[in-house]
Short mmCIF file of C-alpha atoms in Angstrom, two decimals:
data_model
loop_
_atom_site.label_atom_id
_atom_site.label_comp_id
_atom_site.label_asym_id
_atom_site.label_seq_id
_atom_site.Cartn_x
_atom_site.Cartn_y
_atom_site.Cartn_z
CA MET A 1350 0.00 0.00 0.00
CA TRP A 1351 2.82 2.40 0.85
CA ARG A 1352 4.45 2.06 -2.57
CA GLU A 1353 1.08 2.76 -4.16
CA LEU A 1354 0.62 5.85 -1.99
CA GLU A 1355 4.07 7.13 -2.92
CA ASN A 1356 3.22 6.64 -6.61
CA VAL A 1357 -0.02 8.57 -6.19
CA GLU A 1358 1.82 11.35 -4.36
CA GLU A 1359 4.33 11.59 -7.20
CA LYS A 1360 1.52 11.66 -9.78
CA TYR A 1361 -0.22 14.42 -7.82
CA ARG A 1362 3.01 16.45 -7.76
CA ARG A 1363 3.43 16.06 -11.54
CA LEU A 1364 -0.17 17.13 -12.18
CA THR A 1365 0.30 20.19 -9.96
CA LEU A 1366 3.41 21.20 -11.91
CA SER A 1367 1.61 20.63 -15.21
CA LEU A 1368 -1.05 23.18 -14.30
CA SER A 1369 1.62 25.90 -14.23
CA ASP A 1370 3.13 24.85 -17.57
CA PRO A 1371 3.01 27.90 -19.93
CA ALA A 1372 2.61 25.55 -22.90
CA LEU A 1373 -0.89 24.64 -21.70
CA VAL A 1374 -2.21 28.21 -21.59
CA SER A 1375 -3.59 27.86 -25.11
CA ASN A 1376 -5.22 24.48 -24.35
CA PRO A 1377 -8.05 25.07 -21.83
CA GLN A 1378 -9.52 21.60 -22.41
CA LYS A 1379 -6.23 19.95 -21.38
CA ILE A 1380 -6.02 22.20 -18.30
CA LYS A 1381 -9.56 21.17 -17.37
CA GLU A 1382 -8.69 17.45 -17.71
CA ILE A 1383 -5.54 17.80 -15.59
CA ALA A 1384 -7.37 19.85 -12.93
CA LYS A 1385 -10.13 17.23 -12.75
CA GLU A 1386 -7.63 14.36 -12.39
CA ARG A 1387 -5.75 16.30 -9.70
CA ALA A 1388 -8.98 17.06 -7.81
CA GLU A 1389 -9.88 13.35 -7.80
CA LEU A 1390 -6.54 12.53 -6.13
CA GLU A 1391 -6.73 15.33 -3.57
CA PRO A 1392 -8.79 13.51 -0.86
CA LEU A 1393 -6.30 10.62 -0.99
CA ILE A 1394 -3.30 12.97 -0.78
CA ARG A 1395 -4.79 14.88 2.16
CA LYS A 1396 -5.45 11.61 4.00
CA TYR A 1397 -1.89 10.38 3.27
CA GLU A 1398 -0.48 13.66 4.64
CA GLU A 1399 -2.59 13.18 7.76
CA LEU A 1400 -1.18 9.69 8.21
CA LYS A 1401 2.37 11.01 7.92
CA ARG A 1402 1.61 13.68 10.56
CA VAL A 1403 0.13 11.09 12.93
CA ARG A 1404 3.16 8.82 12.47
CA LYS A 1405 5.54 11.69 13.22
CA GLN A 1406 3.61 12.41 16.43
CA ILE A 1407 3.84 8.70 17.33
CA ARG A 1408 7.64 8.81 16.88
CA ASP A 1409 7.85 11.94 19.04
CA SER A 1410 5.78 10.31 21.81
CA GLU A 1411 7.88 7.14 21.61
CA GLY A 1412 11.01 9.29 21.87
CA LEU A 1413 9.73 10.89 25.06
CA LEU A 1414 8.97 7.49 26.57
CA ALA A 1415 12.38 6.15 25.55
CA ALA A 1416 14.26 9.06 27.15
CA LYS A 1417 15.50 8.23 30.66
CA ASP A 1418 15.15 11.80 31.95
CA THR A 1419 11.46 12.21 31.03
CA GLU A 1420 9.45 13.32 34.06
CA ALA A 1421 6.75 10.99 35.38
CA GLU A 1422 3.90 13.42 34.61
CA ILE A 1423 5.09 13.97 31.02
CA ARG A 1424 5.62 10.22 30.61
CA SER A 1425 2.02 9.58 31.68
CA LEU A 1426 0.72 12.17 29.20
CA ALA A 1427 2.89 10.68 26.44
CA GLU A 1428 1.53 7.18 27.12
CA THR A 1429 -2.07 8.43 26.91
CA GLU A 1430 -1.34 10.41 23.76
CA LEU A 1431 0.47 7.44 22.17
CA ALA A 1432 -2.54 5.16 22.70
CA GLU A 1433 -4.83 7.75 21.11
CA LEU A 1434 -2.42 8.27 18.21
CA ARG A 1435 -2.19 4.53 17.47
CA THR A 1436 -6.00 4.32 17.40
CA ARG A 1437 -6.03 7.32 15.05
CA GLU A 1438 -3.31 5.75 12.89
CA LYS A 1439 -5.39 2.59 12.43
CA LYS A 1440 -8.48 4.63 11.53
CA VAL A 1441 -6.61 6.72 8.94
CA GLU A 1442 -5.01 3.60 7.45
CA ASP A 1443 -8.48 2.05 7.03
CA GLU A 1444 -9.75 5.25 5.39
CA LEU A 1445 -6.77 5.22 3.03
CA LYS A 1446 -7.46 1.62 2.02
CA ILE A 1447 -11.00 2.62 1.05
CA LEU A 1448 -9.73 5.62 -0.94
CA LEU A 1449 -7.29 3.32 -2.76
CA LEU A 1450 -10.04 0.94 -3.89
CA PRO A 1451 -10.53 0.92 -7.67
CA LYS A 1452 -13.18 3.48 -8.46
CA ASP A 1453 -16.48 2.36 -9.94
CA PRO A 1454 -16.35 3.93 -13.41
CA HIS A 1455 -20.08 4.71 -13.21
CA ASP A 1456 -20.07 6.48 -9.82
CA GLU A 1457 -20.26 10.01 -11.23
CA ARG A 1458 -22.98 9.21 -13.75
CA ASN A 1459 -26.60 10.27 -13.75
CA VAL A 1460 -29.11 7.44 -13.41
CA ILE A 1461 -32.24 5.96 -14.89
CA LEU A 1462 -34.51 4.95 -11.99
CA GLU A 1463 -37.08 2.26 -12.77
CA ILE A 1464 -39.79 1.38 -10.21
CA ARG A 1465 -42.25 -1.43 -10.96
CA ALA A 1466 -45.13 -2.89 -9.00
CA GLY A 1467 -44.56 -6.55 -8.10
CA ALA A 1468 -46.63 -8.96 -6.03
CA GLY A 1469 -49.66 -7.49 -4.32
CA GLY A 1470 -51.85 -6.05 -7.07
CA ASP A 1471 -53.22 -2.54 -6.49
CA GLU A 1472 -51.44 -2.20 -3.13
CA SER A 1473 -48.13 -2.86 -4.86
CA SER A 1474 -48.81 -0.07 -7.37
CA LEU A 1475 -49.66 2.33 -4.53
CA PHE A 1476 -46.39 1.49 -2.79
CA ALA A 1477 -44.52 2.02 -6.07
CA GLN A 1478 -45.98 5.52 -6.01
CA ASP A 1479 -44.79 5.97 -2.40
CA LEU A 1480 -41.27 4.83 -3.28
CA PHE A 1481 -41.15 7.25 -6.21
CA ARG A 1482 -42.12 10.05 -3.83
CA MET A 1483 -39.40 8.89 -1.39
CA TYR A 1484 -36.68 9.00 -4.04
CA SER A 1485 -38.01 12.31 -5.39
CA ARG A 1486 -37.72 13.88 -1.93
CA TYR A 1487 -34.22 12.46 -1.47
CA ALA A 1488 -33.16 13.82 -4.88
CA GLU A 1489 -34.58 17.22 -3.94
CA SER A 1490 -32.63 17.23 -0.66
CA ARG A 1491 -29.42 16.56 -2.60
CA GLY A 1492 -30.08 19.27 -5.17
CA TRP A 1493 -30.49 16.75 -8.01
CA GLN A 1494 -32.83 17.19 -10.97
CA LEU A 1495 -35.50 14.55 -11.58
CA GLU A 1496 -37.35 14.09 -14.85
CA VAL A 1497 -40.14 11.56 -15.42
CA LEU A 1498 -39.43 9.58 -18.59
CA GLY A 1499 -42.36 7.19 -18.65
CA THR A 1500 -45.31 6.05 -16.54
CA SER A 1501 -47.94 3.35 -16.51
CA LEU A 1502 -50.79 4.02 -14.08
CA SER A 1503 -52.84 1.46 -12.19
CA PRO A 1504 -56.66 1.74 -12.12
CA ILE A 1505 -56.64 3.19 -8.58
CA GLY A 1506 -53.95 5.80 -9.25
CA GLY A 1507 -50.68 4.11 -8.28
CA PHE A 1508 -47.88 3.21 -10.66
CA LYS A 1509 -47.61 -0.11 -12.43
CA GLU A 1510 -44.30 1.33 -13.62
CA ILE A 1511 -42.53 4.67 -13.48
CA ILE A 1512 -39.18 5.50 -15.07
CA ALA A 1513 -37.27 8.68 -14.23
CA GLY A 1514 -33.93 10.25 -15.00
CA ILE A 1515 -31.99 11.79 -12.11
CA ARG A 1516 -29.12 14.19 -12.82
CA GLY A 1517 -26.63 15.62 -10.37
CA LYS A 1518 -23.33 15.07 -8.60
CA ASN A 1519 -22.44 11.43 -7.87
CA VAL A 1520 -26.04 10.24 -8.28
CA TYR A 1521 -25.14 6.67 -9.19
CA SER A 1522 -22.64 6.27 -6.34
CA SER A 1523 -25.41 7.22 -3.88
CA LEU A 1524 -28.29 5.21 -5.35
CA LYS A 1525 -26.64 2.14 -6.89
CA HIS A 1526 -27.36 -0.08 -3.87
CA GLU A 1527 -31.10 0.68 -4.03
CA SER A 1528 -31.63 -1.89 -6.80
CA GLY A 1529 -33.62 -4.88 -5.62
CA VAL A 1530 -36.96 -5.98 -4.20
CA HIS A 1531 -38.55 -3.62 -1.67
CA ARG A 1532 -41.23 -5.22 0.53
CA VAL A 1533 -44.06 -3.37 2.28
CA GLN A 1534 -46.21 -4.65 5.14
CA ARG A 1535 -49.27 -2.54 5.89
CA VAL A 1536 -53.07 -2.39 5.85
CA PRO A 1537 -54.05 -1.42 2.28
CA ARG A 1538 -56.43 1.50 1.73
CA THR A 1539 -58.80 -0.93 0.07
CA GLU A 1540 -58.80 -3.41 3.00
CA ALA A 1541 -61.98 -3.05 5.04
CA SER A 1542 -61.13 -5.72 7.65
CA GLY A 1543 -57.85 -4.12 8.71
CA ARG A 1544 -55.65 -7.08 7.78
CA ILE A 1545 -51.95 -6.45 7.09
CA HIS A 1546 -50.90 -7.32 3.55
CA THR A 1547 -47.41 -7.91 2.18
CA SER A 1548 -46.58 -6.51 -1.27
CA THR A 1549 -43.39 -5.99 -3.25
CA VAL A 1550 -41.97 -3.43 -5.63
CA THR A 1551 -38.81 -3.80 -7.71
CA VAL A 1552 -36.36 -0.93 -8.06
CA ALA A 1553 -33.64 -0.75 -10.71
CA VAL A 1554 -30.96 1.96 -10.71
CA LEU A 1555 -29.10 2.07 -14.02
CA PRO A 1556 -26.14 4.33 -14.76
CA GLU A 1557 -27.28 6.54 -17.62
CA ALA A 1558 -25.50 5.81 -20.88
CA ASP A 1559 -24.93 8.34 -23.61
CA GLU A 1560 -24.39 8.00 -27.34
CA VAL A 1561 -20.63 7.53 -26.88
CA ASP A 1562 -21.12 4.58 -24.47
CA VAL A 1563 -23.73 2.72 -26.50
CA LYS A 1564 -23.96 3.27 -30.24
CA LEU A 1565 -27.33 2.26 -31.62
CA ASP A 1566 -27.33 1.11 -35.23
CA PRO A 1567 -30.57 2.26 -36.91
CA LYS A 1568 -30.73 -1.14 -38.63
CA ASP A 1569 -31.06 -2.75 -35.17
CA LEU A 1570 -34.08 -0.64 -34.20
CA ARG A 1571 -37.75 -0.97 -35.00
CA ILE A 1572 -39.48 2.30 -34.16
CA GLU A 1573 -43.27 2.43 -34.13
CA ALA A 1574 -45.67 5.28 -33.39
CA PHE A 1575 -48.97 4.52 -31.69
CA GLY A 1576 -51.79 6.28 -29.88
CA ALA A 1577 -51.18 7.02 -26.21
CA SER A 1578 -53.57 5.90 -23.50
CA GLY A 1579 -54.40 6.96 -19.99
CA PRO A 1580 -54.80 10.50 -18.59
CA GLY A 1581 -54.01 13.06 -21.27
CA GLY A 1582 -53.82 10.34 -23.89
CA GLN A 1583 -56.91 11.51 -25.75
CA ASN A 1584 -55.04 14.49 -27.19
CA VAL A 1585 -52.10 12.48 -28.49
CA ASN A 1586 -54.18 9.47 -29.53
CA ARG A 1587 -55.24 11.19 -32.72
CA ASN A 1588 -51.66 12.14 -33.58
CA TYR A 1589 -49.91 8.84 -32.74
CA THR A 1590 -47.22 10.58 -30.67
CA ALA A 1591 -46.38 7.60 -28.43
CA ILE A 1592 -43.25 5.71 -29.44
CA ARG A 1593 -42.27 2.08 -29.10
CA VAL A 1594 -38.63 1.18 -29.77
CA THR A 1595 -37.60 -2.46 -30.19
CA HIS A 1596 -33.91 -3.36 -30.10
CA LEU A 1597 -33.89 -6.34 -32.46
CA PRO A 1598 -30.60 -8.04 -31.36
CA SER A 1599 -31.58 -8.12 -27.67
CA GLY A 1600 -35.37 -8.08 -27.92
CA LEU A 1601 -35.58 -5.16 -25.48
CA VAL A 1602 -38.70 -3.01 -25.93
CA VAL A 1603 -39.09 0.54 -24.58
CA SER A 1604 -42.28 2.59 -24.89
CA CYS A 1605 -42.76 6.28 -24.07
CA GLN A 1606 -46.01 8.20 -24.30
CA ASP A 1607 -45.88 10.96 -21.66
CA GLU A 1608 -44.86 13.74 -24.06
CA LYS A 1609 -47.13 15.29 -26.70
CA SER A 1610 -44.21 15.30 -29.12
CA GLN A 1611 -43.22 12.16 -31.01
CA HIS A 1612 -39.63 13.43 -31.15
CA ARG A 1613 -39.45 13.88 -27.34
CA ASN A 1614 -40.95 10.44 -26.70
CA LYS A 1615 -38.41 8.88 -29.07
CA GLU A 1616 -35.56 10.76 -27.35
CA LYS A 1617 -36.65 9.49 -23.93
CA ALA A 1618 -37.11 5.93 -25.18
CA LEU A 1619 -33.57 5.88 -26.62
CA ARG A 1620 -32.15 7.22 -23.32
CA ILE A 1621 -33.77 4.34 -21.45
CA LEU A 1622 -32.73 1.76 -24.08
CA ARG A 1623 -29.06 2.84 -24.03
CA SER A 1624 -28.95 2.62 -20.24
CA ARG A 1625 -30.55 -0.84 -20.18
CA LEU A 1626 -28.10 -2.13 -22.79
CA MET A 1627 -25.13 -0.73 -20.85
CA ASP A 1628 -26.49 -2.27 -17.64
CA ILE A 1629 -26.75 -5.69 -19.31
CA ALA A 1630 -23.14 -5.40 -20.55
CA THR A 1631 -21.93 -4.34 -17.09
CA ARG A 1632 -23.70 -7.20 -15.31
CA GLU A 1633 -22.36 -9.74 -17.81
CA ARG A 1634 -18.85 -8.42 -17.13
CA ASP A 1635 -19.36 -8.58 -13.35
CA GLU A 1636 -20.74 -12.13 -13.53
CA LYS A 1637 -17.70 -13.18 -15.52
CA ILE A 1638 -15.40 -11.68 -12.87
CA ALA A 1639 -17.44 -13.35 -10.12
CA ARG A 1640 -17.08 -16.75 -11.75
CA SER A 1641 -13.35 -16.30 -12.12
CA ARG A 1642 -12.77 -15.50 -8.44
CA LYS A 1643 -15.65 -17.63 -7.12
CA SER A 1644 -17.30 -14.84 -5.14
CA GLN A 1645 -20.26 -12.54 -5.60
CA VAL A 1646 -19.61 -9.21 -7.31
CA GLY A 1647 -22.21 -6.49 -7.07
CA THR A 1648 -24.50 -7.94 -4.40
CA GLY A 1649 -27.99 -6.60 -3.94
CA GLU A 1650 -29.19 -8.34 -7.09
CA ARG A 1651 -32.68 -7.38 -8.13
CA SER A 1652 -34.03 -10.83 -7.31
CA GLU A 1653 -33.12 -10.34 -3.65
CA LYS A 1654 -35.44 -8.86 -1.02
CA ILE A 1655 -33.27 -6.01 0.14
CA ARG A 1656 -35.53 -3.94 2.40
CA THR A 1657 -38.80 -4.18 4.33
CA TYR A 1658 -41.05 -1.25 5.21
CA ASN A 1659 -43.33 -2.29 8.10
CA PHE A 1660 -45.97 0.42 8.64
CA PRO A 1661 -47.72 -0.96 11.79
CA GLN A 1662 -44.38 -0.97 13.63
CA SER A 1663 -43.03 2.17 11.89
CA ARG A 1664 -39.99 0.05 11.02
CA VAL A 1665 -37.60 -0.04 8.07
CA THR A 1666 -35.13 -2.96 7.87
CA ASP A 1667 -32.35 -3.29 5.33
CA HIS A 1668 -31.64 -7.02 5.25
CA ARG A 1669 -28.17 -6.76 3.68
CA ILE A 1670 -26.66 -4.88 6.61
CA ASN A 1671 -29.12 -5.88 9.38
CA LEU A 1672 -29.99 -2.21 9.88
CA THR A 1673 -33.37 -1.43 11.47
CA THR A 1674 -34.73 2.05 12.10
CA HIS A 1675 -38.07 2.90 13.72
CA ASN A 1676 -38.44 6.16 11.84
CA LEU A 1677 -40.38 4.92 8.82
CA GLN A 1678 -42.21 8.19 8.07
CA ALA A 1679 -38.94 10.13 7.87
CA VAL A 1680 -37.52 7.52 5.47
CA MET A 1681 -40.65 7.71 3.29
CA ASP A 1682 -40.19 11.50 3.30
CA GLY A 1683 -36.79 11.04 1.68
CA GLU A 1684 -34.47 10.92 4.69
CA LEU A 1685 -32.35 8.10 3.28
CA GLY A 1686 -28.95 9.46 4.27
CA GLU A 1687 -28.24 7.08 7.17
CA ILE A 1688 -29.26 3.96 5.22
CA ILE A 1689 -27.29 4.97 2.11
CA ASP A 1690 -24.18 5.87 4.15
CA ARG A 1691 -24.28 2.54 6.03
CA LEU A 1692 -24.73 0.62 2.76
CA THR A 1693 -21.77 2.45 1.23
CA LEU A 1694 -19.53 1.51 4.17
CA HIS A 1695 -20.76 -2.10 4.05
CA PHE A 1696 -19.97 -2.57 0.37
CA GLN A 1697 -16.61 -0.79 0.72
CA ALA A 1698 -15.68 -3.21 3.51
CA GLN A 1699 -16.78 -6.09 1.33
CA ARG A 1700 -14.59 -4.89 -1.54
CA LEU A 1701 -11.63 -4.53 0.84
CA LYS A 1702 -12.13 -8.11 1.98
CA GLU A 1703 -12.32 -9.38 -1.60
CA GLN A 1704 -9.21 -7.41 -2.52
CA ALA A 1705 -7.30 -8.87 0.45
CA GLU A 1706 -8.39 -12.40 -0.50
CA GLU A 1707 -7.23 -11.87 -4.08
CA LYS A 1708 -3.79 -10.79 -2.87
CA GLU A 1709 -3.33 -13.79 -0.56
CA PRO A 1710 -0.91 -16.35 -2.04
CA ALA A 1711 -2.62 -19.51 -3.17
CA ALA A 1712 -2.18 -22.42 -0.81
CA ASN A 1713 0.39 -24.95 -1.93
CA PRO A 1714 -1.28 -28.06 -3.30
CA ARG A 1715 -0.49 -31.21 -1.39
#
């Protein structure tokens, strides 16, 4: 780790010098790229400098304890300080290991959020609506922009499906662990006897792809216009503004009808299609890596029940990290910070463990 840190420190020094190179004055794009790369390394460099300061203080305290003429009171203070410094050293080392983990290339991307009703009929669609509100409130609290890309309403007003784009800083890194099956336990609005029902909703968080990431060959696409349905559909029905895009090689189908413009619906459908294709490619790559090292990569698969929202007990439980909070209403109002932070730490620790296992020498065969 120390050799790697020294290499990063040297790279940071070179980037800093490059920014003052007169030859780059006429190349603002290059300056921007260098400044961005340097800024990405800065948290690691600051943490490394902190570790070096802590280690110097440890040496100073050890020097005081080693000196024969150190007074008893000063020796006692040095022993206390040394214990605190060694605890701090371990903490900073752990933080450095996390900062040195290979960065997820998608972390800074915007996302396509897909929420679909699962088991539970109308109650499931109502909970899908509640989850969309939850994520909308969280996005608002983070200063992100949310745009609805497509909806399918249930007869009683919930969502059979809703797809949205969320844009902002590090959206994917915050939301990527939300993918999976979300379970709700509550008395449905339509339940006269007061019985608690269990329903499920699936959430998918896809890093948003652009035209550079996924090139769509027009020959691979079948694009059809059709009349929209549902609220507001009467106006566009006559004009066939809804769009259905079929990606022939994969069989993926995306439909958009929320806009009154055929062009806008097509644009939204292609955004969703690109992101789904990139997600498929990413998961295929991760599964290949997982098979090669015989461990799970990217846990929280969509088939897993990841979280339960129990309304009678005002309880939210994330089953991956055994985290339970009895503040359900706050969570439903978008206060997801604690859960997301704990999930991030959990998966970072998991990656550290996997990395350590990969570096262990293979046992000698008998």
